[in-house]
mmCIF file of C-alpha atoms in Angstrom:
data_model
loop_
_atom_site.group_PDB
_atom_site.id
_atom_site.type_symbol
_atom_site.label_atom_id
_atom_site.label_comp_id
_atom_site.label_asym_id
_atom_site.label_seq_id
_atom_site.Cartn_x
_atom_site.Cartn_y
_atom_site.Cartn_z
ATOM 1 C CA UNK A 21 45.587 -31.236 123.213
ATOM 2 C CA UNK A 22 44.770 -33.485 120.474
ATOM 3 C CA UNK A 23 44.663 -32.636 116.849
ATOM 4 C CA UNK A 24 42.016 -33.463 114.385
ATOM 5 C CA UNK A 25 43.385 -35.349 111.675
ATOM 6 C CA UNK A 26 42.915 -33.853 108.098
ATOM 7 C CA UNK A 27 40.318 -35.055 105.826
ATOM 8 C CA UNK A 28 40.633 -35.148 102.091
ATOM 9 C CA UNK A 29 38.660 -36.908 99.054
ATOM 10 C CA UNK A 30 39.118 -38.366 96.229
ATOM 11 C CA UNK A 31 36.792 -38.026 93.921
ATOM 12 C CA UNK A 32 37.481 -40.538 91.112
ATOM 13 C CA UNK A 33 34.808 -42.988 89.108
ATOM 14 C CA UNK A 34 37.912 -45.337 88.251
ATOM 15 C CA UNK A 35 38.078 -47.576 91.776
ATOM 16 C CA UNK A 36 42.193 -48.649 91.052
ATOM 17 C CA UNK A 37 42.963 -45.216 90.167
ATOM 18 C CA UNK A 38 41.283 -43.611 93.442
ATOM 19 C CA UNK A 39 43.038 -46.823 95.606
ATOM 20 C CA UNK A 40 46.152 -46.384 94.120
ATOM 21 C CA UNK A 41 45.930 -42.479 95.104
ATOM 22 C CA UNK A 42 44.493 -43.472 98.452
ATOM 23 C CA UNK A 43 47.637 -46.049 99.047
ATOM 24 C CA UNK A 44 49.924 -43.382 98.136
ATOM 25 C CA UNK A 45 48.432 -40.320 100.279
ATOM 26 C CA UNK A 46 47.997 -42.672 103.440
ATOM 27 C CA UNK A 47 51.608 -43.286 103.101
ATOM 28 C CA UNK A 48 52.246 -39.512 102.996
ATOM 29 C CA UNK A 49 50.096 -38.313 105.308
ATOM 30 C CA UNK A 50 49.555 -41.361 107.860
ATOM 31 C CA UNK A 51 47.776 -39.082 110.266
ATOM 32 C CA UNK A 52 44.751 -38.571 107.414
ATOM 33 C CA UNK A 53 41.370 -39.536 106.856
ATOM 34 C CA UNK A 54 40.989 -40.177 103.415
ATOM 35 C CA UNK A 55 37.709 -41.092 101.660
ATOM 36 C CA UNK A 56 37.023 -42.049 98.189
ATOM 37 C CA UNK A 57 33.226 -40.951 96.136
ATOM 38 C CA UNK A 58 33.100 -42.422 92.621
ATOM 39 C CA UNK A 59 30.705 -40.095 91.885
ATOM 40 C CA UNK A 60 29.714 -36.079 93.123
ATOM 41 C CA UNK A 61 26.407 -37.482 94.382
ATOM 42 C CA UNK A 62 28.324 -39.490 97.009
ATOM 43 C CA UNK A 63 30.608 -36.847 98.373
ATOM 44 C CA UNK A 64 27.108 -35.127 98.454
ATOM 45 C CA UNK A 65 25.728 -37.444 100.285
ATOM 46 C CA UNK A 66 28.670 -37.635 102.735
ATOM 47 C CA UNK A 67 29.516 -34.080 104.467
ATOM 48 C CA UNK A 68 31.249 -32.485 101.500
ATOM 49 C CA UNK A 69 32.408 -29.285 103.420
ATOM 50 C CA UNK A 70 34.949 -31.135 105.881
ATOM 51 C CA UNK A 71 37.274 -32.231 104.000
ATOM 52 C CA UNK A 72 41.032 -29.905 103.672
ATOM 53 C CA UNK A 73 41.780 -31.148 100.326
ATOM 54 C CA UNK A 74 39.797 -32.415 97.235
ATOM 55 C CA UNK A 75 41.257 -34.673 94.370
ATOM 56 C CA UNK A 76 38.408 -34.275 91.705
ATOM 57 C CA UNK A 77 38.568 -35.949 88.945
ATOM 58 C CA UNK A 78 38.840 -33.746 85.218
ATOM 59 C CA UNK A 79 35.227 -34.995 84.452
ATOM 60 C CA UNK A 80 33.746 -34.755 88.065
ATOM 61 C CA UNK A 81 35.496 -30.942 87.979
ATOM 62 C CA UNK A 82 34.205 -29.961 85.061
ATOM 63 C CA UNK A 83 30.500 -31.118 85.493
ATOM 64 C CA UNK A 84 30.458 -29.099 88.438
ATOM 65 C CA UNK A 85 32.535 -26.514 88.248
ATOM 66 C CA UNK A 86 30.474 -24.261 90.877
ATOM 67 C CA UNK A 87 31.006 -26.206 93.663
ATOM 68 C CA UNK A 88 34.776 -26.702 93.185
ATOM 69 C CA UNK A 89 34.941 -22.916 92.810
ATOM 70 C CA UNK A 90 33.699 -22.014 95.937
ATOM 71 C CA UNK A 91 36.480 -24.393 97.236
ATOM 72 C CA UNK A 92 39.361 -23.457 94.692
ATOM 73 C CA UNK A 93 41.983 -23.418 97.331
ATOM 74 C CA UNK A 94 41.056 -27.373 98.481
ATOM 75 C CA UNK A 95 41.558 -28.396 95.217
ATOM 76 C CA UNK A 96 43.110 -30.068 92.859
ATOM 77 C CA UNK A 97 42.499 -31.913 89.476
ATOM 78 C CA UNK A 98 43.510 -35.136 88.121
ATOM 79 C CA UNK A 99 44.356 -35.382 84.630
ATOM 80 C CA UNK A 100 44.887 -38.127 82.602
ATOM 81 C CA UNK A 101 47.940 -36.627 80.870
ATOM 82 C CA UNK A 102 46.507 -33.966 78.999
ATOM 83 C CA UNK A 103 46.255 -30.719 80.946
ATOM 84 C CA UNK A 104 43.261 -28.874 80.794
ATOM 85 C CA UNK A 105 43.594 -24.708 81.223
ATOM 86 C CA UNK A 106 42.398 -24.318 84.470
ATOM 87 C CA UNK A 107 43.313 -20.466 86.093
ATOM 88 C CA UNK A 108 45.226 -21.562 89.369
ATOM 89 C CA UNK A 109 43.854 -24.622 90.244
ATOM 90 C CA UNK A 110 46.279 -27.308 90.352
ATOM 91 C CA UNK A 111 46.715 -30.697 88.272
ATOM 92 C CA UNK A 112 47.901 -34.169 89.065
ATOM 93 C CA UNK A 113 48.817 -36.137 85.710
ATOM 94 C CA UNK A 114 47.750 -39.749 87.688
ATOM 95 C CA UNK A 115 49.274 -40.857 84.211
ATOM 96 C CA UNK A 116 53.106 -41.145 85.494
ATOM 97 C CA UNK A 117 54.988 -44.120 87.583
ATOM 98 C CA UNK A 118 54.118 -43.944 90.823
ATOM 99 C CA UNK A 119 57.874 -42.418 92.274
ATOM 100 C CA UNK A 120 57.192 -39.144 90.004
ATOM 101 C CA UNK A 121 53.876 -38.857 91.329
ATOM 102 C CA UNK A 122 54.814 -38.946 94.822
ATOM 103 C CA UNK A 123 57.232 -36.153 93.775
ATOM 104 C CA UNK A 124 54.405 -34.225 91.957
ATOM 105 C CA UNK A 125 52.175 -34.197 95.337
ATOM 106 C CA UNK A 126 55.380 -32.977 97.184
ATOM 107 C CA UNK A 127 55.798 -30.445 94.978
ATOM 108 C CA UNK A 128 52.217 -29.001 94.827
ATOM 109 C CA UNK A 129 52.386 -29.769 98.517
ATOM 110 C CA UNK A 130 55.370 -27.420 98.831
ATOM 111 C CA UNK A 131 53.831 -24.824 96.303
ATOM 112 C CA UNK A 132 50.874 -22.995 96.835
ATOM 113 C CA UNK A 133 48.751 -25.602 98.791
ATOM 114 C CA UNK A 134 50.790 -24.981 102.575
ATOM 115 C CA UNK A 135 49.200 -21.528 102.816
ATOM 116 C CA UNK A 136 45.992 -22.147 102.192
ATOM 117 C CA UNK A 137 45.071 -24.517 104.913
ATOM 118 C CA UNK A 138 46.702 -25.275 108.539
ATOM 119 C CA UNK A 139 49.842 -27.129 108.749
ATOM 120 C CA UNK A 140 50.004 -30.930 109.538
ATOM 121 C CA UNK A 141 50.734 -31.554 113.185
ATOM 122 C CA UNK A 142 55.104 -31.843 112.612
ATOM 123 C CA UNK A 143 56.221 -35.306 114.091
ATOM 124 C CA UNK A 144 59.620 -34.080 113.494
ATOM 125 C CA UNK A 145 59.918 -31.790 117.088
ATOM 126 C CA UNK A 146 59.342 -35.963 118.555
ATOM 127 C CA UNK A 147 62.661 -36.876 116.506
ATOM 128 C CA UNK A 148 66.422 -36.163 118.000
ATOM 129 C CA UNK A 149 69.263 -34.542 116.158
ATOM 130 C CA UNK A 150 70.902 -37.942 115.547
ATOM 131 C CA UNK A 151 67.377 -39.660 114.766
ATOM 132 C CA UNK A 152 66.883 -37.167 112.036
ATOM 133 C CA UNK A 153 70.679 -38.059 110.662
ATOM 134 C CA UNK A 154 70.016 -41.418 110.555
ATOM 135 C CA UNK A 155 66.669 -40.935 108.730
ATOM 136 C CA UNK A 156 68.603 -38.674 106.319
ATOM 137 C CA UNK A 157 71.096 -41.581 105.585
ATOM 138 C CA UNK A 158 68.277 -44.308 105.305
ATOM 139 C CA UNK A 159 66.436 -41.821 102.786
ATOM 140 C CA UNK A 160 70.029 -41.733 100.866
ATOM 141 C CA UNK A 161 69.635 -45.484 100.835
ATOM 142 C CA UNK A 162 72.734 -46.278 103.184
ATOM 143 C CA UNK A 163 72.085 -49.779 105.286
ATOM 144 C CA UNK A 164 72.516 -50.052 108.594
ATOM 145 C CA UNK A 165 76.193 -51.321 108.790
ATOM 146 C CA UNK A 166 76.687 -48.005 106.495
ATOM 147 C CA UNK A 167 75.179 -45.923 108.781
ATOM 148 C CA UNK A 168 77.009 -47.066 112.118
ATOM 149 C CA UNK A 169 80.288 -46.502 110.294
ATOM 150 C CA UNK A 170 79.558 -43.000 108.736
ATOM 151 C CA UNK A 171 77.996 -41.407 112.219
ATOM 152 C CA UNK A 172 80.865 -43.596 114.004
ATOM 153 C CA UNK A 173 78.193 -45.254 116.308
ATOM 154 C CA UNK A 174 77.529 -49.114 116.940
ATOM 155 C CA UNK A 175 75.264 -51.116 114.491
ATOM 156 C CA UNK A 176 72.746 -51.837 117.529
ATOM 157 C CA UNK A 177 72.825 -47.974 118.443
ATOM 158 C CA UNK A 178 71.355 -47.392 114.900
ATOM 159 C CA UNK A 179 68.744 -50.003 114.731
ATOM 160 C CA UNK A 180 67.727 -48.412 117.894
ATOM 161 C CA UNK A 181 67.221 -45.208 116.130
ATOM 162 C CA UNK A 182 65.512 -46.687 113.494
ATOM 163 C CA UNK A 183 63.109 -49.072 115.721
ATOM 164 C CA UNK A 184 62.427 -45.244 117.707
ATOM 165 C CA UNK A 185 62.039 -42.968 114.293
ATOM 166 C CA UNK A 186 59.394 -45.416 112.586
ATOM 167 C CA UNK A 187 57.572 -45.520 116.393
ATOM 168 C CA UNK A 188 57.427 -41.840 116.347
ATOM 169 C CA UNK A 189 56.597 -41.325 112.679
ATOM 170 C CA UNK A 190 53.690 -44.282 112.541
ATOM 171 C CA UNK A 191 56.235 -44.804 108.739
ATOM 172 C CA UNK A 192 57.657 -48.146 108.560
ATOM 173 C CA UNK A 193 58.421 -48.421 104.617
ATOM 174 C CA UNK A 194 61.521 -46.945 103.689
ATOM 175 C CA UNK A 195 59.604 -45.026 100.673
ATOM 176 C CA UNK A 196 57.262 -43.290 103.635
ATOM 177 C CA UNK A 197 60.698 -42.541 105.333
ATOM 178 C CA UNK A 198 61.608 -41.148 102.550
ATOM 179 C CA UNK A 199 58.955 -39.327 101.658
ATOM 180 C CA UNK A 200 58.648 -37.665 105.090
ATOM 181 C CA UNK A 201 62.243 -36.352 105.354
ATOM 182 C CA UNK A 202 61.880 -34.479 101.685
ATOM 183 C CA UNK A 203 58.772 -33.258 102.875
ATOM 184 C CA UNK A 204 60.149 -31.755 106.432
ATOM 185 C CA UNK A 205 63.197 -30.512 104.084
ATOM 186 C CA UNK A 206 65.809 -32.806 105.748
ATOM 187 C CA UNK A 207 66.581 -34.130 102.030
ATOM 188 C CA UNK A 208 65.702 -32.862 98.533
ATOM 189 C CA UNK A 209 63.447 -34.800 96.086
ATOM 190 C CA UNK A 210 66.366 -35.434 93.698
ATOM 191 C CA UNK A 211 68.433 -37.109 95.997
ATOM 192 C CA UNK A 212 66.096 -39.485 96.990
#
């Protein structure tokens, strides 16, 4: 049985701001559909109830506050470092380098977010014990050679393993490795 693939916008009027969030929630979440609307009329236009998660924009939010209401639980705000009061909804300073706000999606990934939607389809039952080792080291930032010699297996045995976790995963850059095994908790975000 196939899985539908989640949906999420961004709704942001600044086009490198809403790429650069695309870019880095495509890397995340490879298995998404993710649309950008520089403006509320387009998501309106488009089929605004389908989507699992919403990246509004402060002004976008605030101008229409009733419709993000009714979808509290989808959503979440992006600030440009101040942070407005908002009572449980989420923010996303799009203000900070771009390895802190991978970390700050994780995190409101991790928080309150998981419960309020259905889980991902998990990749990681595909992925053997000594596959997910060898993604742990890579994520640690050991090379290959490194690897072999830690897990006392041959240098070809772990480019095998990595050539059959990036097929599995669809994640060929090491910071989409990376940012898969902290968000399966294989590694913490610190030690990244």
């Amino acid at each position: 049985m196939e899985t539908a693939s989640p949906e999420i916008a961004i709704l942001e009027p600044n086009t490198l701001t809403a790429l650069g969030l695309q870019t880095i929630l495509e890397e995340m979440i490879p298995n998404a559909v993710i649309r950008t609307f520089s403006s509320f009329g387009q998501l309106i236009d488009d089929t605004p109830d389908m989507y699992a998660h919403y990246f509004v924009s402060a002004n976008i939010y605030f101008a229409h506050t009733a419709f993000f209401l009714e979808r509290r639980p989808k959503c979440i705000v992006l600030t440009a470092g101040e942070q407005p009061l908002l009572n449980g909804i989420p923010t996303l300073n799009i203000c900070m380098p771009q390895e802190r706000l991978v970390k700050a999606i994780m995190m409101l990934r991790k928080t309150g977010h998981e419960s309020m939607h259905r889980p991902l389809p998990e990749a990681a039952d595909e992925l053997t014990p000594r596959e997910i080792e060898v993604l742990v080291l890579l994520t640690k930032g050991l090379i290959n050679k490194e690897i072999a010699e830690k897990l006392h297996i041959s240098l070809t045995t772990v480019i095998s393993h990595r050539k059959n976790i990036t097929e599995k995963l669809g994640i060929k850059s090491a910071s989409g490795l990376a940012i898969y095994a902290v968000m399966h908790g294989y590694v913490e975000a610190d030690q990244v």
